[in-house]
Amino acid sequence: MNPVPTDLRRQIDACRPDSDDLALPELADLARLAESDRAIAGELARSRRFDQAVSAALLDASVPAGLLDRLLAATEPKVSPATAAVANNAASQPRSRLARRVAVGLISLTTLAAAMVGVLMSLPQPPRTIGQEELAGLVEEWTTLVNQSNRWKPATAATKAPAGTTVLAKPIRWRNFTTAAGESGVAYDCTPTGRQKVLLFVIRSPHKYGVAPLPFTRLRSASKGIGIAAWQRENMLFVLTVDEDNQRLDDYIRKRPEA
């Protein structure tokens, strides 16, 4: 099939689906060829089907206010006041319509890409193995996350560290949080009165972390003076962090589970 000439391609692209654009004087040549030339008629039909498919797929997509006008402004040529009237005459209508189609197409592609990213991020991540070094970095992120907002709830007499832990300190407060990977977690502040920070993280995760079950695995922290112990039982990950200023990690954890 011979390629469609550039001038006809622009006219085809300027035509909207379900419209009478071919009745415009500026598109008379295209209208005439569409009736006599099967190749041109086919290209016109394909262009309209594509527009209809995109419109249907993005019918419910929201567009940020003012985005279309900003895109149109960016696609319009810079003209002087003396030539502004020329840009608004009938001969410029196909170009203006094409500019609008380009702008709407950019919006459609941007919205569709954002929707696809949202869908992909909402899908559960496949299980993977996470090494000790990566876990140590994640623990620092979790520590920053739980301390950056005041969502802690005071512990009550019924508040206990979950089964599977061997932490010797009692929780004084707790809070829920969600990791960057979408895992559900609970942080327990187990800091004794007058001592440095002691935190216990309990994460429900499909991933396999590179730590042993009890007895715990000691991680190397990038933060000086912070001791980290971690262990995993099935889909539950436990991490204890202790600020080892005048105290030790071993002071707060049993090396063997209780019988």
PDB file of N, CA, C and O in Angstrom, residues 62-138:
ATOM      1  N   SER A  62     -10.878  11.244  34.759  1.00  0.00           N
ATOM      2  CA  SER A  62     -10.924  12.658  35.109  1.00  0.00           C
ATOM      3  C   SER A  62      -9.690  13.371  34.594  1.00  0.00           C
ATOM      4  O   SER A  62      -8.594  12.818  34.606  1.00  0.00           O
ATOM      5  N   VAL A  63      -9.870  14.586  34.140  1.00  0.00           N
ATOM      6  CA  VAL A  63      -8.777  15.398  33.610  1.00  0.00           C
ATOM      7  C   VAL A  63      -8.559  16.573  34.543  1.00  0.00           C
ATOM      8  O   VAL A  63      -9.515  17.256  34.920  1.00  0.00           O
ATOM      9  N   PRO A  64      -7.334  16.834  34.964  1.00  0.00           N
ATOM     10  CA  PRO A  64      -7.077  17.981  35.847  1.00  0.00           C
ATOM     11  C   PRO A  64      -7.581  19.271  35.235  1.00  0.00           C
ATOM     12  O   PRO A  64      -7.458  19.494  34.026  1.00  0.00           O
ATOM     13  N   ALA A  65      -8.139  20.118  36.078  1.00  0.00           N
ATOM     14  CA  ALA A  65      -8.684  21.381  35.599  1.00  0.00           C
ATOM     15  C   ALA A  65      -7.609  22.219  34.922  1.00  0.00           C
ATOM     16  O   ALA A  65      -6.523  22.397  35.456  1.00  0.00           O
ATOM     17  N   GLY A  66      -7.961  22.735  33.743  1.00  0.00           N
ATOM     18  CA  GLY A  66      -7.046  23.620  33.041  1.00  0.00           C
ATOM     19  C   GLY A  66      -5.967  22.931  32.233  1.00  0.00           C
ATOM     20  O   GLY A  66      -5.193  23.597  31.543  1.00  0.00           O
ATOM     21  N   LEU A  67      -5.894  21.595  32.298  1.00  0.00           N
ATOM     22  CA  LEU A  67      -4.814  20.908  31.595  1.00  0.00           C
ATOM     23  C   LEU A  67      -4.954  21.042  30.084  1.00  0.00           C
ATOM     24  O   LEU A  67      -3.976  21.260  29.377  1.00  0.00           O
ATOM     25  N   LEU A  68      -6.177  20.910  29.573  1.00  0.00           N
ATOM     26  CA  LEU A  68      -6.375  21.017  28.127  1.00  0.00           C
ATOM     27  C   LEU A  68      -5.947  22.393  27.627  1.00  0.00           C
ATOM     28  O   LEU A  68      -5.272  22.507  26.604  1.00  0.00           O
ATOM     29  N   ASP A  69      -6.341  23.458  28.334  1.00  0.00           N
ATOM     30  CA  ASP A  69      -5.973  24.806  27.900  1.00  0.00           C
ATOM     31  C   ASP A  69      -4.466  24.995  27.914  1.00  0.00           C
ATOM     32  O   ASP A  69      -3.905  25.649  27.023  1.00  0.00           O
ATOM     33  N   ARG A  70      -3.795  24.416  28.921  1.00  0.00           N
ATOM     34  CA  ARG A  70      -2.337  24.561  28.982  1.00  0.00           C
ATOM     35  C   ARG A  70      -1.669  23.833  27.820  1.00  0.00           C
ATOM     36  O   ARG A  70      -0.707  24.326  27.238  1.00  0.00           O
ATOM     37  N   LEU A  71      -2.173  22.643  27.506  1.00  0.00           N
ATOM     38  CA  LEU A  71      -1.596  21.908  26.388  1.00  0.00           C
ATOM     39  C   LEU A  71      -1.876  22.602  25.058  1.00  0.00           C
ATOM     40  O   LEU A  71      -1.020  22.655  24.181  1.00  0.00           O
ATOM     41  N   LEU A  72      -3.071  23.138  24.920  1.00  0.00           N
ATOM     42  CA  LEU A  72      -3.384  23.861  23.689  1.00  0.00           C
ATOM     43  C   LEU A  72      -2.500  25.094  23.539  1.00  0.00           C
ATOM     44  O   LEU A  72      -2.038  25.410  22.441  1.00  0.00           O
ATOM     45  N   ALA A  73      -2.284  25.786  24.642  1.00  0.00           N
ATOM     46  CA  ALA A  73      -1.426  26.970  24.584  1.00  0.00           C
ATOM     47  C   ALA A  73      -0.012  26.594  24.165  1.00  0.00           C
ATOM     48  O   ALA A  73       0.654  27.322  23.433  1.00  0.00           O
ATOM     49  N   ALA A  74       0.441  25.419  24.620  1.00  0.00           N
ATOM     50  CA  ALA A  74       1.793  24.987  24.272  1.00  0.00           C
ATOM     51  C   ALA A  74       1.904  24.573  22.816  1.00  0.00           C
ATOM     52  O   ALA A  74       2.968  24.671  22.212  1.00  0.00           O
ATOM     53  N   THR A  75       0.778  24.102  22.219  1.00  0.00           N
ATOM     54  CA  THR A  75       0.831  23.650  20.829  1.00  0.00           C
ATOM     55  C   THR A  75       0.557  24.761  19.832  1.00  0.00           C
ATOM     56  O   THR A  75       0.836  24.617  18.655  1.00  0.00           O
ATOM     57  N   GLU A  76      -0.020  25.891  20.284  1.00  0.00           N
ATOM     58  CA  GLU A  76      -0.308  26.982  19.371  1.00  0.00           C
ATOM     59  C   GLU A  76       0.983  27.702  18.988  1.00  0.00           C
ATOM     60  O   GLU A  76       1.835  27.958  19.835  1.00  0.00           O
ATOM     61  N   PRO A  77       1.169  28.062  17.712  1.00  0.00           N
ATOM     62  CA  PRO A  77       2.356  28.817  17.311  1.00  0.00           C
ATOM     63  C   PRO A  77       2.323  30.219  17.889  1.00  0.00           C
ATOM     64  O   PRO A  77       1.265  30.789  18.116  1.00  0.00           O
ATOM     65  N   LYS A  78       3.501  30.766  18.156  1.00  0.00           N
ATOM     66  CA  LYS A  78       3.609  32.122  18.662  1.00  0.00           C
ATOM     67  C   LYS A  78       3.426  33.086  17.481  1.00  0.00           C
ATOM     68  O   LYS A  78       4.201  33.076  16.524  1.00  0.00           O
ATOM     69  N   VAL A  79       2.404  33.933  17.540  1.00  0.00           N
ATOM     70  CA  VAL A  79       2.127  34.854  16.445  1.00  0.00           C
ATOM     71  C   VAL A  79       2.065  36.267  16.991  1.00  0.00           C
ATOM     72  O   VAL A  79       1.751  36.490  18.159  1.00  0.00           O
ATOM     73  N   SER A  80       2.321  37.206  16.117  1.00  0.00           N
ATOM     74  CA  SER A  80       2.235  38.610  16.488  1.00  0.00           C
ATOM     75  C   SER A  80       0.791  39.060  16.387  1.00  0.00           C
ATOM     76  O   SER A  80      -0.037  38.433  15.714  1.00  0.00           O
ATOM     77  N   PRO A  81       0.447  40.185  17.032  1.00  0.00           N
ATOM     78  CA  PRO A  81      -0.941  40.673  16.925  1.00  0.00           C
ATOM     79  C   PRO A  81      -1.355  40.913  15.486  1.00  0.00           C
ATOM     80  O   PRO A  81      -2.521  40.759  15.134  1.00  0.00           O
ATOM     81  N   ALA A  82      -0.386  41.281  14.623  1.00  0.00           N
ATOM     82  CA  ALA A  82      -0.730  41.584  13.235  1.00  0.00           C
ATOM     83  C   ALA A  82      -1.199  40.364  12.474  1.00  0.00           C
ATOM     84  O   ALA A  82      -1.946  40.459  11.511  1.00  0.00           O
ATOM     85  N   THR A  83      -0.738  39.178  12.891  1.00  0.00           N
ATOM     86  CA  THR A  83      -1.121  37.955  12.174  1.00  0.00           C
ATOM     87  C   THR A  83      -2.127  37.126  12.936  1.00  0.00           C
ATOM     88  O   THR A  83      -2.470  36.036  12.517  1.00  0.00           O
ATOM     89  N   ALA A  84      -2.593  37.624  14.079  1.00  0.00           N
ATOM     90  CA  ALA A  84      -3.532  36.848  14.889  1.00  0.00           C
ATOM     91  C   ALA A  84      -4.829  36.598  14.154  1.00  0.00           C
ATOM     92  O   ALA A  84      -5.438  35.538  14.261  1.00  0.00           O
ATOM     93  N   ALA A  85      -5.292  37.615  13.384  1.00  0.00           N
ATOM     94  CA  ALA A  85      -6.548  37.443  12.659  1.00  0.00           C
ATOM     95  C   ALA A  85      -6.444  36.355  11.617  1.00  0.00           C
ATOM     96  O   ALA A  85      -7.387  35.595  11.389  1.00  0.00           O
ATOM     97  N   VAL A  86      -5.275  36.247  10.984  1.00  0.00           N
ATOM     98  CA  VAL A  86      -5.080  35.209   9.983  1.00  0.00           C
ATOM     99  C   VAL A  86      -5.183  33.831  10.614  1.00  0.00           C
ATOM    100  O   VAL A  86      -5.717  32.889  10.033  1.00  0.00           O
ATOM    101  N   ALA A  87      -4.661  33.684  11.834  1.00  0.00           N
ATOM    102  CA  ALA A  87      -4.666  32.387  12.513  1.00  0.00           C
ATOM    103  C   ALA A  87      -6.061  31.938  12.863  1.00  0.00           C
ATOM    104  O   ALA A  87      -6.280  30.764  13.161  1.00  0.00           O
ATOM    105  N   ASN A  88      -7.031  32.878  12.862  1.00  0.00           N
ATOM    106  CA  ASN A  88      -8.398  32.532  13.256  1.00  0.00           C
ATOM    107  C   ASN A  88      -9.341  32.349  12.070  1.00  0.00           C
ATOM    108  O   ASN A  88     -10.525  32.117  12.263  1.00  0.00           O
ATOM    109  N   ASN A  89      -8.835  32.482  10.851  1.00  0.00           N
ATOM    110  CA  ASN A  89      -9.735  32.369   9.710  1.00  0.00           C
ATOM    111  C   ASN A  89     -10.069  30.916   9.418  1.00  0.00           C
ATOM    112  O   ASN A  89      -9.556  29.993  10.054  1.00  0.00           O
ATOM    113  N   ALA A  90     -10.899  30.711   8.431  1.00  0.00           N
ATOM    114  CA  ALA A  90     -11.368  29.353   8.137  1.00  0.00           C
ATOM    115  C   ALA A  90     -10.262  28.434   7.697  1.00  0.00           C
ATOM    116  O   ALA A  90     -10.311  27.222   7.949  1.00  0.00           O
ATOM    117  N   ALA A  91      -9.247  28.961   7.055  1.00  0.00           N
ATOM    118  CA  ALA A  91      -8.171  28.097   6.572  1.00  0.00           C
ATOM    119  C   ALA A  91      -7.392  27.469   7.706  1.00  0.00           C
ATOM    120  O   ALA A  91      -6.753  26.437   7.514  1.00  0.00           O
ATOM    121  N   SER A  92      -7.448  28.092   8.906  1.00  0.00           N
ATOM    122  CA  SER A  92      -6.685  27.546  10.040  1.00  0.00           C
ATOM    123  C   SER A  92      -7.482  26.530  10.820  1.00  0.00           C
ATOM    124  O   SER A  92      -6.981  25.961  11.774  1.00  0.00           O
ATOM    125  N   GLN A  93      -8.728  26.299  10.457  1.00  0.00           N
ATOM    126  CA  GLN A  93      -9.556  25.405  11.250  1.00  0.00           C
ATOM    127  C   GLN A  93      -9.013  23.984  11.321  1.00  0.00           C
ATOM    128  O   GLN A  93      -8.984  23.392  12.388  1.00  0.00           O
ATOM    129  N   PRO A  94      -8.567  23.364  10.203  1.00  0.00           N
ATOM    130  CA  PRO A  94      -8.019  22.011  10.331  1.00  0.00           C
ATOM    131  C   PRO A  94      -6.819  21.954  11.243  1.00  0.00           C
ATOM    132  O   PRO A  94      -6.674  21.030  12.047  1.00  0.00           O
ATOM    133  N   ARG A  95      -5.930  22.978  11.168  1.00  0.00           N
ATOM    134  CA  ARG A  95      -4.761  22.964  12.060  1.00  0.00           C
ATOM    135  C   ARG A  95      -5.171  23.106  13.509  1.00  0.00           C
ATOM    136  O   ARG A  95      -4.654  22.420  14.382  1.00  0.00           O
ATOM    137  N   SER A  96      -6.136  24.038  13.784  1.00  0.00           N
ATOM    138  CA  SER A  96      -6.581  24.214  15.162  1.00  0.00           C
ATOM    139  C   SER A  96      -7.230  22.947  15.680  1.00  0.00           C
ATOM    140  O   SER A  96      -7.035  22.545  16.836  1.00  0.00           O
ATOM    141  N   ARG A  97      -8.007  22.298  14.796  1.00  0.00           N
ATOM    142  CA  ARG A  97      -8.647  21.066  15.216  1.00  0.00           C
ATOM    143  C   ARG A  97      -7.614  19.975  15.459  1.00  0.00           C
ATOM    144  O   ARG A  97      -7.723  19.195  16.394  1.00  0.00           O
ATOM    145  N   LEU A  98      -6.573  19.949  14.609  1.00  0.00           N
ATOM    146  CA  LEU A  98      -5.510  18.979  14.805  1.00  0.00           C
ATOM    147  C   LEU A  98      -4.768  19.234  16.111  1.00  0.00           C
ATOM    148  O   LEU A  98      -4.433  18.301  16.847  1.00  0.00           O
ATOM    149  N   ALA A  99      -4.530  20.534  16.405  1.00  0.00           N
ATOM    150  CA  ALA A  99      -3.865  20.858  17.672  1.00  0.00           C
ATOM    151  C   ALA A  99      -4.689  20.383  18.854  1.00  0.00           C
ATOM    152  O   ALA A  99      -4.167  19.849  19.831  1.00  0.00           O
ATOM    153  N   ARG A 100      -6.008  20.577  18.750  1.00  0.00           N
ATOM    154  CA  ARG A 100      -6.871  20.111  19.849  1.00  0.00           C
ATOM    155  C   ARG A 100      -6.840  18.589  19.960  1.00  0.00           C
ATOM    156  O   ARG A 100      -6.815  18.039  21.054  1.00  0.00           O
ATOM    157  N   ARG A 101      -6.814  17.907  18.813  1.00  0.00           N
ATOM    158  CA  ARG A 101      -6.747  16.440  18.844  1.00  0.00           C
ATOM    159  C   ARG A 101      -5.443  15.975  19.480  1.00  0.00           C
ATOM    160  O   ARG A 101      -5.423  15.028  20.262  1.00  0.00           O
ATOM    161  N   VAL A 102      -4.350  16.693  19.134  1.00  0.00           N
ATOM    162  CA  VAL A 102      -3.063  16.329  19.740  1.00  0.00           C
ATOM    163  C   VAL A 102      -3.108  16.537  21.244  1.00  0.00           C
ATOM    164  O   VAL A 102      -2.640  15.711  22.032  1.00  0.00           O
ATOM    165  N   ALA A 103      -3.677  17.663  21.670  1.00  0.00           N
ATOM    166  CA  ALA A 103      -3.751  17.950  23.098  1.00  0.00           C
ATOM    167  C   ALA A 103      -4.597  16.918  23.826  1.00  0.00           C
ATOM    168  O   ALA A 103      -4.225  16.413  24.883  1.00  0.00           O
ATOM    169  N   VAL A 104      -5.768  16.612  23.236  1.00  0.00           N
ATOM    170  CA  VAL A 104      -6.627  15.596  23.867  1.00  0.00           C
ATOM    171  C   VAL A 104      -5.927  14.248  23.880  1.00  0.00           C
ATOM    172  O   VAL A 104      -6.023  13.481  24.840  1.00  0.00           O
ATOM    173  N   GLY A 105      -5.195  13.944  22.795  1.00  0.00           N
ATOM    174  CA  GLY A 105      -4.452  12.684  22.776  1.00  0.00           C
ATOM    175  C   GLY A 105      -3.407  12.624  23.862  1.00  0.00           C
ATOM    176  O   GLY A 105      -3.226  11.591  24.509  1.00  0.00           O
ATOM    177  N   LEU A 106      -2.706  13.751  24.106  1.00  0.00           N
ATOM    178  CA  LEU A 106      -1.706  13.775  25.178  1.00  0.00           C
ATOM    179  C   LEU A 106      -2.361  13.570  26.530  1.00  0.00           C
ATOM    180  O   LEU A 106      -1.842  12.853  27.385  1.00  0.00           O
ATOM    181  N   ILE A 107      -3.498  14.216  26.733  1.00  0.00           N
ATOM    182  CA  ILE A 107      -4.220  14.025  27.991  1.00  0.00           C
ATOM    183  C   ILE A 107      -4.637  12.569  28.146  1.00  0.00           C
ATOM    184  O   ILE A 107      -4.510  11.960  29.211  1.00  0.00           O
ATOM    185  N   SER A 108      -5.153  11.988  27.051  1.00  0.00           N
ATOM    186  CA  SER A 108      -5.616  10.604  27.113  1.00  0.00           C
ATOM    187  C   SER A 108      -4.474   9.665  27.454  1.00  0.00           C
ATOM    188  O   SER A 108      -4.609   8.790  28.318  1.00  0.00           O
ATOM    189  N   LEU A 109      -3.334   9.845  26.789  1.00  0.00           N
ATOM    190  CA  LEU A 109      -2.192   8.972  27.063  1.00  0.00           C
ATOM    191  C   LEU A 109      -1.697   9.157  28.483  1.00  0.00           C
ATOM    192  O   LEU A 109      -1.337   8.185  29.165  1.00  0.00           O
ATOM    193  N   THR A 110      -1.649  10.410  28.971  1.00  0.00           N
ATOM    194  CA  THR A 110      -1.188  10.672  30.338  1.00  0.00           C
ATOM    195  C   THR A 110      -2.125  10.043  31.349  1.00  0.00           C
ATOM    196  O   THR A 110      -1.698   9.407  32.316  1.00  0.00           O
ATOM    197  N   THR A 111      -3.430  10.210  31.130  1.00  0.00           N
ATOM    198  CA  THR A 111      -4.405   9.641  32.061  1.00  0.00           C
ATOM    199  C   THR A 111      -4.360   8.133  32.038  1.00  0.00           C
ATOM    200  O   THR A 111      -4.422   7.473  33.088  1.00  0.00           O
ATOM    201  N   LEU A 112      -4.246   7.550  30.827  1.00  0.00           N
ATOM    202  CA  LEU A 112      -4.185   6.100  30.712  1.00  0.00           C
ATOM    203  C   LEU A 112      -2.938   5.562  31.391  1.00  0.00           C
ATOM    204  O   LEU A 112      -2.990   4.546  32.097  1.00  0.00           O
ATOM    205  N   ALA A 113      -1.794   6.239  31.212  1.00  0.00           N
ATOM    206  CA  ALA A 113      -0.560   5.791  31.856  1.00  0.00           C
ATOM    207  C   ALA A 113      -0.688   5.855  33.371  1.00  0.00           C
ATOM    208  O   ALA A 113      -0.268   4.938  34.083  1.00  0.00           O
ATOM    209  N   ALA A 114      -1.284   6.940  33.880  1.00  0.00           N
ATOM    210  CA  ALA A 114      -1.463   7.052  35.329  1.00  0.00           C
ATOM    211  C   ALA A 114      -2.375   5.955  35.855  1.00  0.00           C
ATOM    212  O   ALA A 114      -2.135   5.380  36.923  1.00  0.00           O
ATOM    213  N   ALA A 115      -3.431   5.645  35.097  1.00  0.00           N
ATOM    214  CA  ALA A 115      -4.347   4.585  35.522  1.00  0.00           C
ATOM    215  C   ALA A 115      -3.646   3.237  35.545  1.00  0.00           C
ATOM    216  O   ALA A 115      -3.837   2.432  36.461  1.00  0.00           O
ATOM    217  N   MET A 116      -2.817   2.982  34.528  1.00  0.00           N
ATOM    218  CA  MET A 116      -2.101   1.711  34.477  1.00  0.00           C
ATOM    219  C   MET A 116      -1.124   1.591  35.631  1.00  0.00           C
ATOM    220  O   MET A 116      -0.990   0.521  36.244  1.00  0.00           O
ATOM    221  N   VAL A 117      -0.432   2.687  35.964  1.00  0.00           N
ATOM    222  CA  VAL A 117       0.492   2.659  37.107  1.00  0.00           C
ATOM    223  C   VAL A 117      -0.270   2.369  38.385  1.00  0.00           C
ATOM    224  O   VAL A 117       0.164   1.583  39.231  1.00  0.00           O
ATOM    225  N   GLY A 118      -1.448   3.011  38.544  1.00  0.00           N
ATOM    226  CA  GLY A 118      -2.239   2.761  39.740  1.00  0.00           C
ATOM    227  C   GLY A 118      -2.674   1.313  39.857  1.00  0.00           C
ATOM    228  O   GLY A 118      -2.635   0.726  40.937  1.00  0.00           O
ATOM    229  N   VAL A 119      -3.085   0.723  38.732  1.00  0.00           N
ATOM    230  CA  VAL A 119      -3.496  -0.682  38.749  1.00  0.00           C
ATOM    231  C   VAL A 119      -2.320  -1.585  39.100  1.00  0.00           C
ATOM    232  O   VAL A 119      -2.436  -2.504  39.923  1.00  0.00           O
ATOM    233  N   LEU A 120      -1.157  -1.333  38.487  1.00  0.00           N
ATOM    234  CA  LEU A 120       0.010  -2.167  38.752  1.00  0.00           C
ATOM    235  C   LEU A 120       0.445  -2.069  40.209  1.00  0.00           C
ATOM    236  O   LEU A 120       0.829  -3.067  40.821  1.00  0.00           O
ATOM    237  N   MET A 121       0.391  -0.851  40.762  1.00  0.00           N
ATOM    238  CA  MET A 121       0.811  -0.682  42.159  1.00  0.00           C
ATOM    239  C   MET A 121      -0.172  -1.326  43.124  1.00  0.00           C
ATOM    240  O   MET A 121       0.200  -1.691  44.238  1.00  0.00           O
ATOM    241  N   SER A 122      -1.452  -1.421  42.716  1.00  0.00           N
ATOM    242  CA  SER A 122      -2.441  -2.022  43.598  1.00  0.00           C
ATOM    243  C   SER A 122      -2.374  -3.541  43.588  1.00  0.00           C
ATOM    244  O   SER A 122      -2.917  -4.194  44.482  1.00  0.00           O
ATOM    245  N   LEU A 123      -1.719  -4.127  42.596  1.00  0.00           N
ATOM    246  CA  LEU A 123      -1.606  -5.576  42.538  1.00  0.00           C
ATOM    247  C   LEU A 123      -0.619  -6.069  43.598  1.00  0.00           C
ATOM    248  O   LEU A 123       0.385  -5.418  43.865  1.00  0.00           O
ATOM    249  N   PRO A 124      -0.881  -7.204  44.227  1.00  0.00           N
ATOM    250  CA  PRO A 124       0.066  -7.730  45.208  1.00  0.00           C
ATOM    251  C   PRO A 124       1.381  -8.093  44.552  1.00  0.00           C
ATOM    252  O   PRO A 124       1.417  -8.624  43.443  1.00  0.00           O
ATOM    253  N   GLN A 125       2.480  -7.755  45.248  1.00  0.00           N
ATOM    254  CA  GLN A 125       3.793  -8.077  44.712  1.00  0.00           C
ATOM    255  C   GLN A 125       4.066  -9.566  44.857  1.00  0.00           C
ATOM    256  O   GLN A 125       3.714 -10.171  45.870  1.00  0.00           O
ATOM    257  N   PRO A 126       4.680 -10.184  43.873  1.00  0.00           N
ATOM    258  CA  PRO A 126       5.015 -11.601  43.999  1.00  0.00           C
ATOM    259  C   PRO A 126       6.043 -11.806  45.102  1.00  0.00           C
ATOM    260  O   PRO A 126       6.904 -10.946  45.319  1.00  0.00           O
ATOM    261  N   PRO A 127       5.967 -12.905  45.820  1.00  0.00           N
ATOM    262  CA  PRO A 127       6.934 -13.150  46.896  1.00  0.00           C
ATOM    263  C   PRO A 127       8.359 -13.158  46.368  1.00  0.00           C
ATOM    264  O   PRO A 127       8.633 -13.653  45.271  1.00  0.00           O
ATOM    265  N   ARG A 128       9.252 -12.590  47.144  1.00  0.00           N
ATOM    266  CA  ARG A 128      10.663 -12.587  46.779  1.00  0.00           C
ATOM    267  C   ARG A 128      11.505 -12.706  48.031  1.00  0.00           C
ATOM    268  O   ARG A 128      10.991 -12.585  49.154  1.00  0.00           O
ATOM    269  N   THR A 129      12.789 -12.930  47.842  1.00  0.00           N
ATOM    270  CA  THR A 129      13.721 -13.052  48.966  1.00  0.00           C
ATOM    271  C   THR A 129      14.400 -11.705  49.191  1.00  0.00           C
ATOM    272  O   THR A 129      14.898 -11.085  48.252  1.00  0.00           O
ATOM    273  N   ILE A 130      14.399 -11.252  50.442  1.00  0.00           N
ATOM    274  CA  ILE A 130      14.983  -9.963  50.806  1.00  0.00           C
ATOM    275  C   ILE A 130      16.162 -10.221  51.732  1.00  0.00           C
ATOM    276  O   ILE A 130      16.010 -10.835  52.790  1.00  0.00           O
ATOM    277  N   GLY A 131      17.336  -9.772  51.333  1.00  0.00           N
ATOM    278  CA  GLY A 131      18.553 -10.014  52.087  1.00  0.00           C
ATOM    279  C   GLY A 131      18.649  -9.177  53.347  1.00  0.00           C
ATOM    280  O   GLY A 131      17.882  -8.237  53.565  1.00  0.00           O
ATOM    281  N   GLN A 132      19.635  -9.501  54.178  1.00  0.00           N
ATOM    282  CA  GLN A 132      19.795  -8.826  55.459  1.00  0.00           C
ATOM    283  C   GLN A 132      20.152  -7.355  55.304  1.00  0.00           C
ATOM    284  O   GLN A 132      19.679  -6.504  56.066  1.00  0.00           O
ATOM    285  N   GLU A 133      20.998  -7.043  54.330  1.00  0.00           N
ATOM    286  CA  GLU A 133      21.388  -5.636  54.143  1.00  0.00           C
ATOM    287  C   GLU A 133      20.191  -4.788  53.730  1.00  0.00           C
ATOM    288  O   GLU A 133      20.000  -3.673  54.228  1.00  0.00           O
ATOM    289  N   GLU A 134      19.376  -5.319  52.819  1.00  0.00           N
ATOM    290  CA  GLU A 134      18.184  -4.585  52.407  1.00  0.00           C
ATOM    291  C   GLU A 134      17.206  -4.446  53.553  1.00  0.00           C
ATOM    292  O   GLU A 134      16.593  -3.390  53.751  1.00  0.00           O
ATOM    293  N   LEU A 135      17.057  -5.503  54.344  1.00  0.00           N
ATOM    294  CA  LEU A 135      16.158  -5.447  55.490  1.00  0.00           C
ATOM    295  C   LEU A 135      16.601  -4.384  56.481  1.00  0.00           C
ATOM    296  O   LEU A 135      15.779  -3.646  57.031  1.00  0.00           O
ATOM    297  N   ALA A 136      17.900  -4.282  56.741  1.00  0.00           N
ATOM    298  CA  ALA A 136      18.398  -3.270  57.672  1.00  0.00           C
ATOM    299  C   ALA A 136      18.029  -1.868  57.188  1.00  0.00           C
ATOM    300  O   ALA A 136      17.648  -1.000  57.991  1.00  0.00           O
ATOM    301  N   GLY A 137      18.116  -1.643  55.870  1.00  0.00           N
ATOM    302  CA  GLY A 137      17.706  -0.354  55.335  1.00  0.00           C
ATOM    303  C   GLY A 137      16.208  -0.125  55.474  1.00  0.00           C
ATOM    304  O   GLY A 137      15.768   0.997  55.772  1.00  0.00           O
ATOM    305  N   LEU A 138      15.405  -1.173  55.291  1.00  0.00           N
ATOM    306  CA  LEU A 138      13.963  -1.053  55.455  1.00  0.00           C
ATOM    307  C   LEU A 138      13.591  -0.729  56.894  1.00  0.00           C
ATOM    308  O   LEU A 138      12.667   0.052  57.145  1.00  0.00           O
TER     309      LEU A 138
END
